[in-house]
Amino acid sequence: MSDVDMHPASGSDSAAGSRSSADAAVAVPLPAASTAPVPTAPVADAAVRLGVPLRWAPPALSPVLLERPFTGPAAPVTHLGSVDVILEVIDDARSGDVLVIDNGGRPDESCIGDLIVAEAAHAGIAGIVLWGLHRDTAELRRIGLPVHSLGALPAGPRRVPPAGSAMRVASIDGVLLHGGEIVVADDDGVLFLPADRADEVLAEARRIQAVESRQAELMRGGRSLREQLDFAAYRAAQRADPALTLRAYLAARGAAVET
């Protein structure tokens, strides 16, 4: 519902008695700060609303386990053909970090399996984003650490890795990710937020989520979304002014819809 969720417009001086029923329907308190993962949909809406650059992993990257959302600072690494560089990053990571592995999207090898995923879980890693393939799928599901990857392949790397220290950066289909940038992932996909704006975006996303949850609650109670949006009155006004949009109609009454 995030394309139509509505909230009171900031700075509105409309009297309470003149507000439409749609305004009253979404007069919900702001949610308290939370460390729980925020769904990617309201995060995307919040970023657009705040003018924050939004980057994402391609839709081909999918979760091995459903309903395992996670959010945390990126701990990126470029895979060079051996697990030693991945273990280095896990060793240096903080609890709650997200391990982001760049294997170039290669279709000819898997670069992590059950041992690396179990080790990441032991280190307190919140989740793994892999631009490449994994293996040991059944074991990964048993371990329970959320992993987003391009799929599974039984064959591991057969190339000889170059010597050198771990490259602490990852390119996810051309999206360059540095350490500390924020990763937000769920069943809809993976988003990347700049570290200096992430708190602002996540706070706005929680507010959007609270509005949507209230709308859904009202719908379960029998109050349609059109009723909440005062849609019949909007259609009547639109007949008089065909150029009128729902966004402009609601804004004139002290409310707005999200992008």
PDB file of C-alpha atoms in Angstrom, residues 40-189:
ATOM      1  CA  THR A  40      12.360  -2.386   2.245  1.00  0.00           C
ATOM      2  CA  ALA A  41       9.199  -0.899   0.694  1.00  0.00           C
ATOM      3  CA  PRO A  42       8.757   1.927   3.257  1.00  0.00           C
ATOM      4  CA  VAL A  43      12.535   2.413   3.283  1.00  0.00           C
ATOM      5  CA  ALA A  44      12.448   3.002  -0.474  1.00  0.00           C
ATOM      6  CA  ASP A  45       9.519   5.409  -0.106  1.00  0.00           C
ATOM      7  CA  ALA A  46      11.271   7.264   2.707  1.00  0.00           C
ATOM      8  CA  ALA A  47      14.446   7.678   0.671  1.00  0.00           C
ATOM      9  CA  VAL A  48      12.503   9.110  -2.268  1.00  0.00           C
ATOM     10  CA  ARG A  49      10.566  11.444   0.033  1.00  0.00           C
ATOM     11  CA  LEU A  50      13.757  12.732   1.674  1.00  0.00           C
ATOM     12  CA  GLY A  51      15.724  12.990  -1.552  1.00  0.00           C
ATOM     13  CA  VAL A  52      18.279  10.431  -0.422  1.00  0.00           C
ATOM     14  CA  PRO A  53      20.080   8.473  -3.153  1.00  0.00           C
ATOM     15  CA  LEU A  54      18.694   4.952  -3.253  1.00  0.00           C
ATOM     16  CA  ARG A  55      20.612   1.989  -4.642  1.00  0.00           C
ATOM     17  CA  TRP A  56      19.548  -1.618  -4.818  1.00  0.00           C
ATOM     18  CA  ALA A  57      20.710  -5.079  -5.763  1.00  0.00           C
ATOM     19  CA  PRO A  58      19.202  -6.571  -8.937  1.00  0.00           C
ATOM     20  CA  PRO A  59      15.963  -8.532  -8.495  1.00  0.00           C
ATOM     21  CA  ALA A  60      17.849 -11.674  -9.551  1.00  0.00           C
ATOM     22  CA  LEU A  61      19.395 -11.653  -6.064  1.00  0.00           C
ATOM     23  CA  SER A  62      16.920 -13.628  -3.953  1.00  0.00           C
ATOM     24  CA  PRO A  63      16.719 -14.923  -0.369  1.00  0.00           C
ATOM     25  CA  VAL A  64      17.510 -18.527   0.464  1.00  0.00           C
ATOM     26  CA  LEU A  65      15.154 -18.222   3.456  1.00  0.00           C
ATOM     27  CA  LEU A  66      11.913 -16.269   3.336  1.00  0.00           C
ATOM     28  CA  GLU A  67      10.760 -13.953   6.129  1.00  0.00           C
ATOM     29  CA  ARG A  68      14.282 -13.310   7.432  1.00  0.00           C
ATOM     30  CA  PRO A  69      14.701  -9.520   7.128  1.00  0.00           C
ATOM     31  CA  PHE A  70      17.900  -7.865   8.274  1.00  0.00           C
ATOM     32  CA  THR A  71      19.482  -4.427   8.448  1.00  0.00           C
ATOM     33  CA  GLY A  72      23.033  -3.458   9.324  1.00  0.00           C
ATOM     34  CA  PRO A  73      26.293  -1.819   8.286  1.00  0.00           C
ATOM     35  CA  ALA A  74      28.017  -3.401   5.306  1.00  0.00           C
ATOM     36  CA  ALA A  75      31.193  -5.438   5.746  1.00  0.00           C
ATOM     37  CA  PRO A  76      32.082  -5.836   2.058  1.00  0.00           C
ATOM     38  CA  VAL A  77      34.710  -8.029   0.420  1.00  0.00           C
ATOM     39  CA  THR A  78      35.665  -9.004  -3.111  1.00  0.00           C
ATOM     40  CA  HIS A  79      36.070 -12.762  -3.442  1.00  0.00           C
ATOM     41  CA  LEU A  80      39.348 -13.751  -5.087  1.00  0.00           C
ATOM     42  CA  GLY A  81      38.853 -17.496  -5.340  1.00  0.00           C
ATOM     43  CA  SER A  82      39.589 -18.526  -1.765  1.00  0.00           C
ATOM     44  CA  VAL A  83      37.664 -18.244   1.480  1.00  0.00           C
ATOM     45  CA  ASP A  84      40.600 -16.705   3.382  1.00  0.00           C
ATOM     46  CA  VAL A  85      39.615 -13.142   2.448  1.00  0.00           C
ATOM     47  CA  ILE A  86      36.033 -13.807   3.522  1.00  0.00           C
ATOM     48  CA  LEU A  87      37.229 -15.187   6.856  1.00  0.00           C
ATOM     49  CA  GLU A  88      39.363 -12.048   7.345  1.00  0.00           C
ATOM     50  CA  VAL A  89      36.308  -9.835   6.957  1.00  0.00           C
ATOM     51  CA  ILE A  90      34.256 -12.033   9.284  1.00  0.00           C
ATOM     52  CA  ASP A  91      37.094 -11.866  11.812  1.00  0.00           C
ATOM     53  CA  ASP A  92      37.091  -8.051  11.725  1.00  0.00           C
ATOM     54  CA  ALA A  93      33.311  -7.589  11.546  1.00  0.00           C
ATOM     55  CA  ARG A  94      31.207  -6.340  14.426  1.00  0.00           C
ATOM     56  CA  SER A  95      28.088  -8.100  15.636  1.00  0.00           C
ATOM     57  CA  GLY A  96      25.179  -6.900  13.500  1.00  0.00           C
ATOM     58  CA  ASP A  97      27.246  -6.222  10.390  1.00  0.00           C
ATOM     59  CA  VAL A  98      26.089  -7.514   7.014  1.00  0.00           C
ATOM     60  CA  LEU A  99      28.618  -9.540   5.040  1.00  0.00           C
ATOM     61  CA  VAL A 100      28.514  -8.404   1.395  1.00  0.00           C
ATOM     62  CA  ILE A 101      30.490 -10.640  -0.970  1.00  0.00           C
ATOM     63  CA  ASP A 102      31.306  -9.678  -4.527  1.00  0.00           C
ATOM     64  CA  ASN A 103      31.999 -12.726  -6.683  1.00  0.00           C
ATOM     65  CA  GLY A 104      31.341 -10.860  -9.901  1.00  0.00           C
ATOM     66  CA  GLY A 105      28.005 -12.580 -10.441  1.00  0.00           C
ATOM     67  CA  ARG A 106      29.911 -15.601 -11.754  1.00  0.00           C
ATOM     68  CA  PRO A 107      27.682 -18.463 -12.975  1.00  0.00           C
ATOM     69  CA  ASP A 108      30.487 -21.082 -12.919  1.00  0.00           C
ATOM     70  CA  GLU A 109      31.248 -21.430  -9.205  1.00  0.00           C
ATOM     71  CA  SER A 110      29.744 -21.170  -5.757  1.00  0.00           C
ATOM     72  CA  CYS A 111      31.912 -19.245  -3.317  1.00  0.00           C
ATOM     73  CA  ILE A 112      30.286 -19.898   0.071  1.00  0.00           C
ATOM     74  CA  GLY A 113      28.659 -22.900   1.692  1.00  0.00           C
ATOM     75  CA  ASP A 114      27.587 -24.150   5.076  1.00  0.00           C
ATOM     76  CA  LEU A 115      30.916 -23.651   6.892  1.00  0.00           C
ATOM     77  CA  ILE A 116      31.304 -19.979   5.943  1.00  0.00           C
ATOM     78  CA  VAL A 117      27.646 -19.252   6.696  1.00  0.00           C
ATOM     79  CA  ALA A 118      27.877 -21.021  10.055  1.00  0.00           C
ATOM     80  CA  GLU A 119      31.076 -19.093  10.863  1.00  0.00           C
ATOM     81  CA  ALA A 120      29.361 -15.812   9.971  1.00  0.00           C
ATOM     82  CA  ALA A 121      26.458 -16.735  12.236  1.00  0.00           C
ATOM     83  CA  HIS A 122      28.882 -17.509  15.088  1.00  0.00           C
ATOM     84  CA  ALA A 123      30.464 -14.065  14.601  1.00  0.00           C
ATOM     85  CA  GLY A 124      27.107 -12.316  14.960  1.00  0.00           C
ATOM     86  CA  ILE A 125      26.739 -11.369  11.286  1.00  0.00           C
ATOM     87  CA  ALA A 126      23.150 -10.205  10.645  1.00  0.00           C
ATOM     88  CA  GLY A 127      22.945 -11.530   7.092  1.00  0.00           C
ATOM     89  CA  ILE A 128      24.852 -12.180   3.884  1.00  0.00           C
ATOM     90  CA  VAL A 129      24.427 -10.546   0.486  1.00  0.00           C
ATOM     91  CA  LEU A 130      26.269 -12.519  -2.196  1.00  0.00           C
ATOM     92  CA  TRP A 131      26.737 -11.309  -5.753  1.00  0.00           C
ATOM     93  CA  GLY A 132      27.340 -14.870  -6.840  1.00  0.00           C
ATOM     94  CA  LEU A 133      26.253 -18.419  -6.089  1.00  0.00           C
ATOM     95  CA  HIS A 134      26.136 -20.477  -2.897  1.00  0.00           C
ATOM     96  CA  ARG A 135      25.978 -24.214  -2.176  1.00  0.00           C
ATOM     97  CA  ASP A 136      24.853 -26.509   0.672  1.00  0.00           C
ATOM     98  CA  THR A 137      21.362 -25.029   0.455  1.00  0.00           C
ATOM     99  CA  ALA A 138      19.743 -27.508   2.840  1.00  0.00           C
ATOM    100  CA  GLU A 139      22.376 -26.780   5.488  1.00  0.00           C
ATOM    101  CA  LEU A 140      22.043 -23.029   4.979  1.00  0.00           C
ATOM    102  CA  ARG A 141      18.345 -23.337   5.722  1.00  0.00           C
ATOM    103  CA  ARG A 142      19.119 -25.322   8.853  1.00  0.00           C
ATOM    104  CA  ILE A 143      21.665 -22.743  10.040  1.00  0.00           C
ATOM    105  CA  GLY A 144      19.050 -20.036   9.616  1.00  0.00           C
ATOM    106  CA  LEU A 145      21.296 -17.058   8.825  1.00  0.00           C
ATOM    107  CA  PRO A 146      19.603 -15.074   6.036  1.00  0.00           C
ATOM    108  CA  VAL A 147      21.471 -15.210   2.728  1.00  0.00           C
ATOM    109  CA  HIS A 148      20.588 -13.426  -0.512  1.00  0.00           C
ATOM    110  CA  SER A 149      22.336 -14.843  -3.571  1.00  0.00           C
ATOM    111  CA  LEU A 150      21.953 -15.486  -7.300  1.00  0.00           C
ATOM    112  CA  GLY A 151      21.207 -19.163  -6.674  1.00  0.00           C
ATOM    113  CA  ALA A 152      22.903 -22.470  -5.946  1.00  0.00           C
ATOM    114  CA  LEU A 153      25.599 -24.501  -7.687  1.00  0.00           C
ATOM    115  CA  PRO A 154      27.378 -27.610  -6.308  1.00  0.00           C
ATOM    116  CA  ALA A 155      30.790 -26.727  -7.789  1.00  0.00           C
ATOM    117  CA  GLY A 156      33.096 -24.501  -5.785  1.00  0.00           C
ATOM    118  CA  PRO A 157      35.988 -22.373  -7.096  1.00  0.00           C
ATOM    119  CA  ARG A 158      38.581 -24.145  -9.224  1.00  0.00           C
ATOM    120  CA  ARG A 159      40.760 -21.110 -10.004  1.00  0.00           C
ATOM    121  CA  VAL A 160      44.020 -20.297  -8.255  1.00  0.00           C
ATOM    122  CA  PRO A 161      43.486 -17.167  -6.167  1.00  0.00           C
ATOM    123  CA  PRO A 162      46.025 -14.351  -6.328  1.00  0.00           C
ATOM    124  CA  ALA A 163      48.011 -13.548  -3.216  1.00  0.00           C
ATOM    125  CA  GLY A 164      47.097 -10.414  -1.328  1.00  0.00           C
ATOM    126  CA  SER A 165      44.984  -8.927   1.420  1.00  0.00           C
ATOM    127  CA  ALA A 166      41.223  -8.745   1.325  1.00  0.00           C
ATOM    128  CA  MET A 167      39.665  -6.062  -0.881  1.00  0.00           C
ATOM    129  CA  ARG A 168      37.209  -4.365   1.512  1.00  0.00           C
ATOM    130  CA  VAL A 169      34.773  -3.254  -1.183  1.00  0.00           C
ATOM    131  CA  ALA A 170      32.035  -4.956  -3.175  1.00  0.00           C
ATOM    132  CA  SER A 171      30.453  -4.203  -6.520  1.00  0.00           C
ATOM    133  CA  ILE A 172      26.933  -5.583  -6.802  1.00  0.00           C
ATOM    134  CA  ASP A 173      26.146  -5.496 -10.512  1.00  0.00           C
ATOM    135  CA  GLY A 174      27.955  -2.154 -10.757  1.00  0.00           C
ATOM    136  CA  VAL A 175      26.679  -0.736  -7.441  1.00  0.00           C
ATOM    137  CA  LEU A 176      29.835   0.002  -5.451  1.00  0.00           C
ATOM    138  CA  LEU A 177      29.515  -0.618  -1.730  1.00  0.00           C
ATOM    139  CA  HIS A 178      31.982   0.496   0.944  1.00  0.00           C
ATOM    140  CA  GLY A 179      32.212  -0.520   4.585  1.00  0.00           C
ATOM    141  CA  GLY A 180      29.693   1.109   6.917  1.00  0.00           C
ATOM    142  CA  GLU A 181      27.034   1.810   4.309  1.00  0.00           C
ATOM    143  CA  ILE A 182      23.696   0.436   5.448  1.00  0.00           C
ATOM    144  CA  VAL A 183      22.131  -2.690   3.973  1.00  0.00           C
ATOM    145  CA  VAL A 184      18.379  -3.288   4.268  1.00  0.00           C
ATOM    146  CA  ALA A 185      17.092  -6.641   3.033  1.00  0.00           C
ATOM    147  CA  ASP A 186      13.889  -8.668   3.073  1.00  0.00           C
ATOM    148  CA  ASP A 187      11.803 -10.830   0.732  1.00  0.00           C
ATOM    149  CA  ASP A 188      11.379  -7.884  -1.677  1.00  0.00           C
ATOM    150  CA  GLY A 189      15.107  -7.389  -2.213  1.00  0.00           C
TER     151      GLY A 189
END
